[in-house]
mmCIF file of C-alpha atoms and ligand atoms in Angstrom:
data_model
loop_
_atom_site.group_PDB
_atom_site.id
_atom_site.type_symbol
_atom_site.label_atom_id
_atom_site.label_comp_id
_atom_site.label_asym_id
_atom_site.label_seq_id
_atom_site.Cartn_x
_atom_site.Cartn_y
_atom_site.Cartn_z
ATOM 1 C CA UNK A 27 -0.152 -1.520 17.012
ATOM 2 C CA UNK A 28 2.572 -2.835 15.104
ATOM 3 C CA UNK A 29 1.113 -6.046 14.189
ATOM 4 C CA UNK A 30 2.024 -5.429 10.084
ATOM 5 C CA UNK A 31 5.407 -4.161 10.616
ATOM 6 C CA UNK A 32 7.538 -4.890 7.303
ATOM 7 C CA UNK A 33 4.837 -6.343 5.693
ATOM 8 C CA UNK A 34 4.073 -5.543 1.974
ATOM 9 C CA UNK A 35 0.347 -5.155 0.664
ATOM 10 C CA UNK A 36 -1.978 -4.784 -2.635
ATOM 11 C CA UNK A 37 -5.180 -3.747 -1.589
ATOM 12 C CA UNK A 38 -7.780 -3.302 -4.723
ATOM 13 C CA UNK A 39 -9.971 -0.844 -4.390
ATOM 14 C CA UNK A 40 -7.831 0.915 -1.998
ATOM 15 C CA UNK A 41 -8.795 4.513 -2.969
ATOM 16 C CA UNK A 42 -11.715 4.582 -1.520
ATOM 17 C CA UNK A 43 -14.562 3.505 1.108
ATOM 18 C CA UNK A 44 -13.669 -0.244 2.744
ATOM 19 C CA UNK A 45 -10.207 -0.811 0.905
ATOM 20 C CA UNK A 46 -9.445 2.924 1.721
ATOM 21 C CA UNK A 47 -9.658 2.485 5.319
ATOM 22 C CA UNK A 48 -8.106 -0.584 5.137
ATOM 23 C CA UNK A 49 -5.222 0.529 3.666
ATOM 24 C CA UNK A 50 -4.626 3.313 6.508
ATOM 25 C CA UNK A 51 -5.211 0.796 9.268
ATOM 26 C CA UNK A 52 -2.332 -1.432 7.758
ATOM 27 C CA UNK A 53 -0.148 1.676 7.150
ATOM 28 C CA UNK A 54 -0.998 2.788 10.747
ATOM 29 C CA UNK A 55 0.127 -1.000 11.753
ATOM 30 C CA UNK A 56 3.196 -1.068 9.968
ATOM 31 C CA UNK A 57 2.389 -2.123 6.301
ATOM 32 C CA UNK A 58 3.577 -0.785 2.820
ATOM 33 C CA UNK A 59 0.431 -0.391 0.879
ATOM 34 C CA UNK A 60 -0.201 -0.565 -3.120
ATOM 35 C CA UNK A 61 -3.741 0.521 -4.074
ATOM 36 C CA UNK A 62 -4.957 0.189 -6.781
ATOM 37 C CA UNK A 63 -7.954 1.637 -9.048
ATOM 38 C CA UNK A 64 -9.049 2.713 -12.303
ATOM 39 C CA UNK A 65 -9.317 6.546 -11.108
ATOM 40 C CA UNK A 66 -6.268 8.647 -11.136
ATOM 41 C CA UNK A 67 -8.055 11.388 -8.809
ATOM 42 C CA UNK A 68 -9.141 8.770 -5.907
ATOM 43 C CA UNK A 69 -5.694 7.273 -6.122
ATOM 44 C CA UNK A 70 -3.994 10.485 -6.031
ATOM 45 C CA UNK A 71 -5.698 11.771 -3.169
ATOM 46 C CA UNK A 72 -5.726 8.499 -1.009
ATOM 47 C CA UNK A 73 -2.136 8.019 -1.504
ATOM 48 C CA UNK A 74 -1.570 11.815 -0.358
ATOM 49 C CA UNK A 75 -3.780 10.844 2.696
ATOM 50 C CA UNK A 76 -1.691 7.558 3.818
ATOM 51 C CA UNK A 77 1.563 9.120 3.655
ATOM 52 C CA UNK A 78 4.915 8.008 2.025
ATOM 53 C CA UNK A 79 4.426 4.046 3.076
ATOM 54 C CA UNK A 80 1.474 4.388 0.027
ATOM 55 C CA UNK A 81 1.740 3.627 -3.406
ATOM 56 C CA UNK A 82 -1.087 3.748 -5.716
ATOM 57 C CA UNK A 83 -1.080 1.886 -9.870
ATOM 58 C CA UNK A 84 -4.011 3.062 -11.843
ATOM 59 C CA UNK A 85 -6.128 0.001 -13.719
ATOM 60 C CA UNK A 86 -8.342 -2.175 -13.849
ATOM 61 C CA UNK A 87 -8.755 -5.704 -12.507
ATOM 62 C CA UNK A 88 -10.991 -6.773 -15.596
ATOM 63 C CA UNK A 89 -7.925 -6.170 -17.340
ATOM 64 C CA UNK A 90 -4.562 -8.690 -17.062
ATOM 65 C CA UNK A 91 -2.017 -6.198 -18.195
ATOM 66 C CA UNK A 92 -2.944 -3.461 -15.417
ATOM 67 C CA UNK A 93 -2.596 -6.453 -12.910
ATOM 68 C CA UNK A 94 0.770 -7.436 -14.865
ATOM 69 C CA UNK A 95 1.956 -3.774 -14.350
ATOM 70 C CA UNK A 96 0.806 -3.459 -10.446
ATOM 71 C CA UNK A 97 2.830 -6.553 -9.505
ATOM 72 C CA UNK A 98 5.341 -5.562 -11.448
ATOM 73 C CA UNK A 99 5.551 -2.301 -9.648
ATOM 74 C CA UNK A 100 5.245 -4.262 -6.688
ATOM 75 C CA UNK A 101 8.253 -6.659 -7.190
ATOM 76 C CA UNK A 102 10.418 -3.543 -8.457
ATOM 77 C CA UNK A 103 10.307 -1.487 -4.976
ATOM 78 C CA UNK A 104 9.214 -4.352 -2.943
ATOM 79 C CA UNK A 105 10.524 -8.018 -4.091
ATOM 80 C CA UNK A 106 7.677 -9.865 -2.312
ATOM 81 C CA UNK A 107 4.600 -9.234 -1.639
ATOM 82 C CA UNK A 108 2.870 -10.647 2.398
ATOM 83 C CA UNK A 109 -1.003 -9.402 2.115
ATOM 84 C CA UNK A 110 -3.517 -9.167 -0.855
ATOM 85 C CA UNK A 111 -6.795 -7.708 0.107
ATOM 86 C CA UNK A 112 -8.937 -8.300 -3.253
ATOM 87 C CA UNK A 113 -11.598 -6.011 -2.417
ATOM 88 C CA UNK A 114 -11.841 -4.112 -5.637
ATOM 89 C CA UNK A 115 -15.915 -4.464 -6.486
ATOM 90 C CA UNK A 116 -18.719 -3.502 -7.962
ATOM 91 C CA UNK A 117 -22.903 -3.980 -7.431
ATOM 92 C CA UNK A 118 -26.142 -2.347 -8.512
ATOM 93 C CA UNK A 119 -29.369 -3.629 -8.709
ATOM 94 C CA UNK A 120 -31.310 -5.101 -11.460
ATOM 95 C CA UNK A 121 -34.417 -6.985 -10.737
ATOM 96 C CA UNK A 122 -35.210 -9.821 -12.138
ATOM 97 C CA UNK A 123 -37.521 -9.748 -15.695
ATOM 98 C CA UNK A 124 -35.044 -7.145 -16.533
ATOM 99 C CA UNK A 125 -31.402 -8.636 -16.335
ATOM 100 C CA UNK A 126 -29.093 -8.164 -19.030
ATOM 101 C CA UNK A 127 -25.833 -10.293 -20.411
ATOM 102 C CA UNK A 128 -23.739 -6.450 -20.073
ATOM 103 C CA UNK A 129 -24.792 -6.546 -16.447
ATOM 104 C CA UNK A 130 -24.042 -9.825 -15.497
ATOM 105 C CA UNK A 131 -20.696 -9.649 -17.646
ATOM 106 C CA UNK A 132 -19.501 -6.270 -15.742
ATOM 107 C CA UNK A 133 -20.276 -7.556 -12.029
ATOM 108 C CA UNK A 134 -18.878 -11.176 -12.757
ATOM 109 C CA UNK A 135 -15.745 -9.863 -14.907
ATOM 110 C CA UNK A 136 -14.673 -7.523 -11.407
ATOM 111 C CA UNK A 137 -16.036 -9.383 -8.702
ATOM 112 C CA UNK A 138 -14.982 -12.904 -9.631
ATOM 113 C CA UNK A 139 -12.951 -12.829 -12.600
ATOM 114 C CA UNK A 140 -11.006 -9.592 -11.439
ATOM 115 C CA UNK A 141 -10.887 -11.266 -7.982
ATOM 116 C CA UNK A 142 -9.512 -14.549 -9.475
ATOM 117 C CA UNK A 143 -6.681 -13.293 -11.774
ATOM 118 C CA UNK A 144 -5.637 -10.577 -8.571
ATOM 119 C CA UNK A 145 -4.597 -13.622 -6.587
ATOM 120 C CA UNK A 146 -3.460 -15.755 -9.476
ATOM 121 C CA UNK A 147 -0.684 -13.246 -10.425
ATOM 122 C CA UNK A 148 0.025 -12.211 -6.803
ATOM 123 C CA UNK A 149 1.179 -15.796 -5.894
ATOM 124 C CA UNK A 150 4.588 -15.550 -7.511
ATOM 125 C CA UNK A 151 5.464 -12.684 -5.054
ATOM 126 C CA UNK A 152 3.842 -14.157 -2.157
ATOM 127 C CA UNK A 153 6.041 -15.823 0.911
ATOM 128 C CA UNK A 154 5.178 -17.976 3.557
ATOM 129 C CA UNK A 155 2.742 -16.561 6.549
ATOM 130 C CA UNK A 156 1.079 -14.526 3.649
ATOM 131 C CA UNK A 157 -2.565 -13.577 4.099
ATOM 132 C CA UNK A 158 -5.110 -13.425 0.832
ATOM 133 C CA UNK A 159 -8.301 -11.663 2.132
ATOM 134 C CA UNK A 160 -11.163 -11.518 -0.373
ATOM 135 C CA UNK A 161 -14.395 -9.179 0.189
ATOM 136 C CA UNK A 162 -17.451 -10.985 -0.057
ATOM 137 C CA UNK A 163 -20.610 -9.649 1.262
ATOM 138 C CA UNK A 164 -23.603 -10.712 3.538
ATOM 139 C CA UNK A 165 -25.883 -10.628 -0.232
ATOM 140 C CA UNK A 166 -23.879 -13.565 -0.892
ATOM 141 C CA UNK A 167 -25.788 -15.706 2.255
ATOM 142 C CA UNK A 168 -29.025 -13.779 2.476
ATOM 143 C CA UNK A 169 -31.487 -12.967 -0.708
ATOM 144 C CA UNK A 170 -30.643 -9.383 -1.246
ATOM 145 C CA UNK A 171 -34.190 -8.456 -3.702
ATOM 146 C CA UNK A 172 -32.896 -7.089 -6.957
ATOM 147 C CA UNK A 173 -29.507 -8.193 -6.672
ATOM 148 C CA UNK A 174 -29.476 -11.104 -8.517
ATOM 149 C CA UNK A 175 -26.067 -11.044 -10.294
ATOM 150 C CA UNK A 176 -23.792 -9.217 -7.256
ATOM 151 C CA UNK A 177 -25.121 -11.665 -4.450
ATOM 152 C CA UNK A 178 -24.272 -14.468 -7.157
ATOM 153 C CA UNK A 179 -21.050 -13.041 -7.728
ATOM 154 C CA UNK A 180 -20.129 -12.868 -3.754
ATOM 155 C CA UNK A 181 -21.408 -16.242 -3.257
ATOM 156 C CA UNK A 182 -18.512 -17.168 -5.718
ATOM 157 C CA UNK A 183 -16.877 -15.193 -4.112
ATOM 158 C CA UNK A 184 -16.878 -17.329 -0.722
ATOM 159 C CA UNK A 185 -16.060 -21.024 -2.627
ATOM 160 C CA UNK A 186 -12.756 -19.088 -4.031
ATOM 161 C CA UNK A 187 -11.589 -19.322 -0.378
ATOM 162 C CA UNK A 188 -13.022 -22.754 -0.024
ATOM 163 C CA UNK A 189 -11.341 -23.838 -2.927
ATOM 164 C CA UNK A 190 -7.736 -21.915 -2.779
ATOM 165 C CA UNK A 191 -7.269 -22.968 0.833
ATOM 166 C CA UNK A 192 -6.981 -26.570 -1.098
ATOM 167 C CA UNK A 193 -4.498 -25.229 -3.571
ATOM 168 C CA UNK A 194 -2.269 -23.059 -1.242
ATOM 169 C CA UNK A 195 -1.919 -26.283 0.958
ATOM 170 C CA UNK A 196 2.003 -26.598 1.530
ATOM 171 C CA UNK A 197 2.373 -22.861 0.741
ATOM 172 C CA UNK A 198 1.883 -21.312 4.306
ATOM 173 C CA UNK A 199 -0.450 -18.522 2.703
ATOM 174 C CA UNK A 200 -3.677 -18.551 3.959
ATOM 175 C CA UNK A 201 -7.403 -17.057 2.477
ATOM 176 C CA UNK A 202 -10.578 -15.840 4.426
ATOM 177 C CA UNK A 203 -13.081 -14.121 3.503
ATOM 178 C CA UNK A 204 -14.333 -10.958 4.998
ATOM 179 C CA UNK A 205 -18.000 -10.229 4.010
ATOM 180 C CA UNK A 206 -19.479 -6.577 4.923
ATOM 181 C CA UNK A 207 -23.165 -6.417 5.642
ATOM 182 C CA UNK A 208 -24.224 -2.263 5.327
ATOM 183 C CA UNK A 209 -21.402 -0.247 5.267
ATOM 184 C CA UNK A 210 -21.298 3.616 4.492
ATOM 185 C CA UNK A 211 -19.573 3.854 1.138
ATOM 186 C CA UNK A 212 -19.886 5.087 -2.500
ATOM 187 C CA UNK A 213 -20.985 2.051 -3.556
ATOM 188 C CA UNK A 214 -24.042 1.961 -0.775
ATOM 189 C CA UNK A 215 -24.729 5.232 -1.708
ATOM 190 C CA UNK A 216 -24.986 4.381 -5.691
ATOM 191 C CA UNK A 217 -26.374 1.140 -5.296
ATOM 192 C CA UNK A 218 -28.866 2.114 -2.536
ATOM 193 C CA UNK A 219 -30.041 5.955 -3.064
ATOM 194 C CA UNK A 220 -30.554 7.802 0.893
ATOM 195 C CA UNK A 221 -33.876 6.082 1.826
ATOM 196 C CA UNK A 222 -32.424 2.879 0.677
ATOM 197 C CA UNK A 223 -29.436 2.835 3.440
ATOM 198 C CA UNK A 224 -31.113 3.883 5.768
ATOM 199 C CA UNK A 225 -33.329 0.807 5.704
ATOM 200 C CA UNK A 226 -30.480 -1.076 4.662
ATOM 201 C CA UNK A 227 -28.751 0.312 8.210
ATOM 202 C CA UNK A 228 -32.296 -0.403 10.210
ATOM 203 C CA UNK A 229 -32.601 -3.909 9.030
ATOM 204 C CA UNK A 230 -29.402 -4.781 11.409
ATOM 205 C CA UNK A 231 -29.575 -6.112 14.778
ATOM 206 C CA UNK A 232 -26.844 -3.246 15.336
ATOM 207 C CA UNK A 233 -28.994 -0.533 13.557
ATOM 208 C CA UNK A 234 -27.046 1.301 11.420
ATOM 209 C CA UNK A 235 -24.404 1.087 8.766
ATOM 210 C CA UNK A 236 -20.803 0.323 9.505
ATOM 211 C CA UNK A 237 -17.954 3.070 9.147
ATOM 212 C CA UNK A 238 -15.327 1.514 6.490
ATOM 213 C CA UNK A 239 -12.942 1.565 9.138
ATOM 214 C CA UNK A 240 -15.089 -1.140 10.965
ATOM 215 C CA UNK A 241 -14.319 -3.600 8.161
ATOM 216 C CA UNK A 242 -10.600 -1.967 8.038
ATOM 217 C CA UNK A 243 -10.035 -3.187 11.846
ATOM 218 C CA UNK A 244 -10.870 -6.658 11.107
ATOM 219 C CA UNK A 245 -8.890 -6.654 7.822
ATOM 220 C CA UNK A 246 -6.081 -6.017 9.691
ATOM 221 C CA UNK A 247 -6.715 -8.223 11.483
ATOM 222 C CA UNK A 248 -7.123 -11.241 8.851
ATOM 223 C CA UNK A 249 -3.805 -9.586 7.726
ATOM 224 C CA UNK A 250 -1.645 -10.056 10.322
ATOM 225 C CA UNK A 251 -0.698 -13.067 12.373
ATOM 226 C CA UNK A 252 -3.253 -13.073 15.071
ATOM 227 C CA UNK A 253 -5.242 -14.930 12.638
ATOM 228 C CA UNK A 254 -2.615 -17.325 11.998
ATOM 229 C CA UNK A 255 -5.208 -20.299 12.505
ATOM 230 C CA UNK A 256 -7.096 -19.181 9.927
ATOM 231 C CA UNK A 257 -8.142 -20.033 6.214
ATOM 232 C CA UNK A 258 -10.957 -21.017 4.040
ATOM 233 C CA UNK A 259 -13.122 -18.706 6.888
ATOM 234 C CA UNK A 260 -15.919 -16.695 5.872
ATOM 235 C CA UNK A 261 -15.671 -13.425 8.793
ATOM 236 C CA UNK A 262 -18.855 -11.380 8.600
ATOM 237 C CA UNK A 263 -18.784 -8.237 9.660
ATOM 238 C CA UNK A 264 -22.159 -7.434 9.354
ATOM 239 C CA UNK A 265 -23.937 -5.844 12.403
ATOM 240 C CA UNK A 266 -25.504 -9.314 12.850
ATOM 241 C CA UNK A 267 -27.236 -8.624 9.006
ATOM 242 C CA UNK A 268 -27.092 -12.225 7.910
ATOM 243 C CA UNK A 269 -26.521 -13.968 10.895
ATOM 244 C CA UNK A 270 -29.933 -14.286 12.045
HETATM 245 N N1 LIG B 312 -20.646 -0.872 1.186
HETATM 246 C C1 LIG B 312 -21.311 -1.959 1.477
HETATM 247 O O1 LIG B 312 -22.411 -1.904 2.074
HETATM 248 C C2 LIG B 312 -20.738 -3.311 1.136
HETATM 249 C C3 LIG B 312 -21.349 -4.454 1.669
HETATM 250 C C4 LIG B 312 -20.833 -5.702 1.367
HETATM 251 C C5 LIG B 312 -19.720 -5.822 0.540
HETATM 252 N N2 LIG B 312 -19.135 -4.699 0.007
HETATM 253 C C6 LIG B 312 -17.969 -4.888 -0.857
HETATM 254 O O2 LIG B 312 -16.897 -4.103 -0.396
HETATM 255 C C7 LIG B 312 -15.980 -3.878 -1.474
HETATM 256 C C8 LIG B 312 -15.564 -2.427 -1.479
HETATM 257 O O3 LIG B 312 -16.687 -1.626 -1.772
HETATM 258 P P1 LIG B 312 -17.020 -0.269 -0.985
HETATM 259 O O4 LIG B 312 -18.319 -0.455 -0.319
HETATM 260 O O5 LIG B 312 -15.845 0.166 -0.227
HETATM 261 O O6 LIG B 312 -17.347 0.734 -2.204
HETATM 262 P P2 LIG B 312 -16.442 1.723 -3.041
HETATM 263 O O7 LIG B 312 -15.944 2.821 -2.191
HETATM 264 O O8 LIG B 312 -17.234 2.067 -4.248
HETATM 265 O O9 LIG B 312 -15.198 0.816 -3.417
HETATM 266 C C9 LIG B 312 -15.112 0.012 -4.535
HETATM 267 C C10 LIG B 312 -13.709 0.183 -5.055
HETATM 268 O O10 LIG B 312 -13.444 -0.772 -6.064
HETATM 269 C C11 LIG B 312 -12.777 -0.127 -7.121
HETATM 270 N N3 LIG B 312 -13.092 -0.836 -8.343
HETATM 271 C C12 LIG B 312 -14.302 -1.094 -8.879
HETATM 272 N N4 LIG B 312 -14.168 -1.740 -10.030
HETATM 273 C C13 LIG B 312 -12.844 -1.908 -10.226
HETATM 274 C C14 LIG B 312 -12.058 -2.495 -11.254
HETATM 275 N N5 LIG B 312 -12.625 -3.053 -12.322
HETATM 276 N N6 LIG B 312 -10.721 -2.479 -11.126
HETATM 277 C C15 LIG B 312 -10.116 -1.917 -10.047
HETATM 278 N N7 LIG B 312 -10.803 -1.339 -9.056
HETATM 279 C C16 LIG B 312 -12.147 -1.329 -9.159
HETATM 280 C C17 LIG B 312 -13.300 1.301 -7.120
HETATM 281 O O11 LIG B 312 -12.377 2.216 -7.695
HETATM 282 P P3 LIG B 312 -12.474 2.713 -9.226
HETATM 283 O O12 LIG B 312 -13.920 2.922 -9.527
HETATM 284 O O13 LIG B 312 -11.668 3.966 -9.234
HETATM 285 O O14 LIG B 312 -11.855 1.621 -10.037
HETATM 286 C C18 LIG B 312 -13.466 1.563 -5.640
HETATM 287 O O15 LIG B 312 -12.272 2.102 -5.104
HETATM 288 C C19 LIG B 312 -16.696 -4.352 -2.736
HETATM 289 O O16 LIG B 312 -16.201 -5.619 -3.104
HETATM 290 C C20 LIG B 312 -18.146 -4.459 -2.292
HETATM 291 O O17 LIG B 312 -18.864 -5.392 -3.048
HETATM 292 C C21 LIG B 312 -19.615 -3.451 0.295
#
């Protein structure tokens, strides 16, 4: 498919797991793809991986001068930017009786902080028919047990949308969100332990955990203009997880 042909993308997060396989679905449909990340390694390796249509900026979305510097990257080989897939995150659990201000600062200051200033700055670059996709997650519908300040976080996470699809009217750039249910990545893995996705996976309608490049498909899809008709949308992609 060719749906993304000319098309220029940030994808945060894009080193690895669901932003990874994102970003080689849009470079297989036509895109030019920024990642972006704090690790040089990941970046290095996933940018060898997707091919010469793949740059990758090391930093950190906490951090408003590493956004400053990816944009500015972008505008210098690019001019404008079409797609924004703020998917950079982060989760683990914590349960409640046991919560700290550190741990609610770090998820908060990259999932919605990180999330918010990654679309802020992107807007100047942005044109008309541009697409701002923001990972939320099925923990920010259901009560995920432990999880207290991630499924707050991607609860925020889904007004952003609500909210921005308000403040981009005019603009012609639109904003979904695309929330994951299980999905086989580093962060699972970390977050969950073996025994933990694996019941994460069985509690599905579907039964298992999705392969990244599940949520990549429908990213690309959010991306291009097939979902023209779309904003302010919350698309799970969840096996059914939260839908029940
Ligand atoms: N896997 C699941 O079951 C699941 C379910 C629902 C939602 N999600 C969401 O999906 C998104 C992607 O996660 P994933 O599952 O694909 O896990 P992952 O492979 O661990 O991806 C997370 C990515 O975010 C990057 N990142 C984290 N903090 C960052 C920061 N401060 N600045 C820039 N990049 C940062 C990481 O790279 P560096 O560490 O190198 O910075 C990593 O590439 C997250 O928003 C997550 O909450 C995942």
């Amino acid at each position: 498919m060719t749906r993304l042909n000319g098309k220029t993308a940030v994808i945060t997060g894009g080193a690895t797991g669901i932003g990874r396989a994102a970003a080689k679905r849009f470079v297989e449909e036509g895109a030019f793809v920024f990642i972006f990340g704090r690790r040089r390694e990941a970046l290095d390796t996933a940018v060898a991986d997707l091919g010469p249509n793949a740059r990758a900026v090391q930093g950190s979305v906490s951090d408003e001068a590493d956004l400053d510097r990816l944009y500015g990257a972008v505008k210098a080989e690019r001019g404008t930017l079409d797609i924004v897939f703020a998917n950079a995150g982060t989760g683990s659990p914590l349960p409640l009786g046991q919560i700290t201000s550190e741990h609610i600062d770090e998820t908060f200051d990259t999932n919605v902080k990180g999330m918010i200033f990654t679309v802020q700055k992107a807007l100047p670059l942005m044109r008309e028919g541009g697409s701002i996709i923001l990972t939320g997650s099925s923990a920010g519908t259901t009560g995920a047990p432990g999880f207290t300040a991630y499924s707050a976080s991607k609860a925020a996470v889904r007004n952003l949308a609500r909210t921005w699809a308000e403040d981009l009217k005019g603009t012609g750039i639109r904003v979904n969100v695309l929330s994951p249910g299980a999905t086989a990545t580093e962060l699972a893995k970390e977050a969950l332990g073996e025994e933990g996705q694996k019941a994460y996976g069985a509690m599905t309608p579907l039964q298992r955990m999705a392969d990244p490049a599940e949520i990549g498909a429908v990213a690309a899809f959010l991306a291009s203009a097939d979902s023209s008709f779309m904003t302010a949308s919350e698309v799970a992609v969840d096996g059914g997880l939260a839908q029940l």
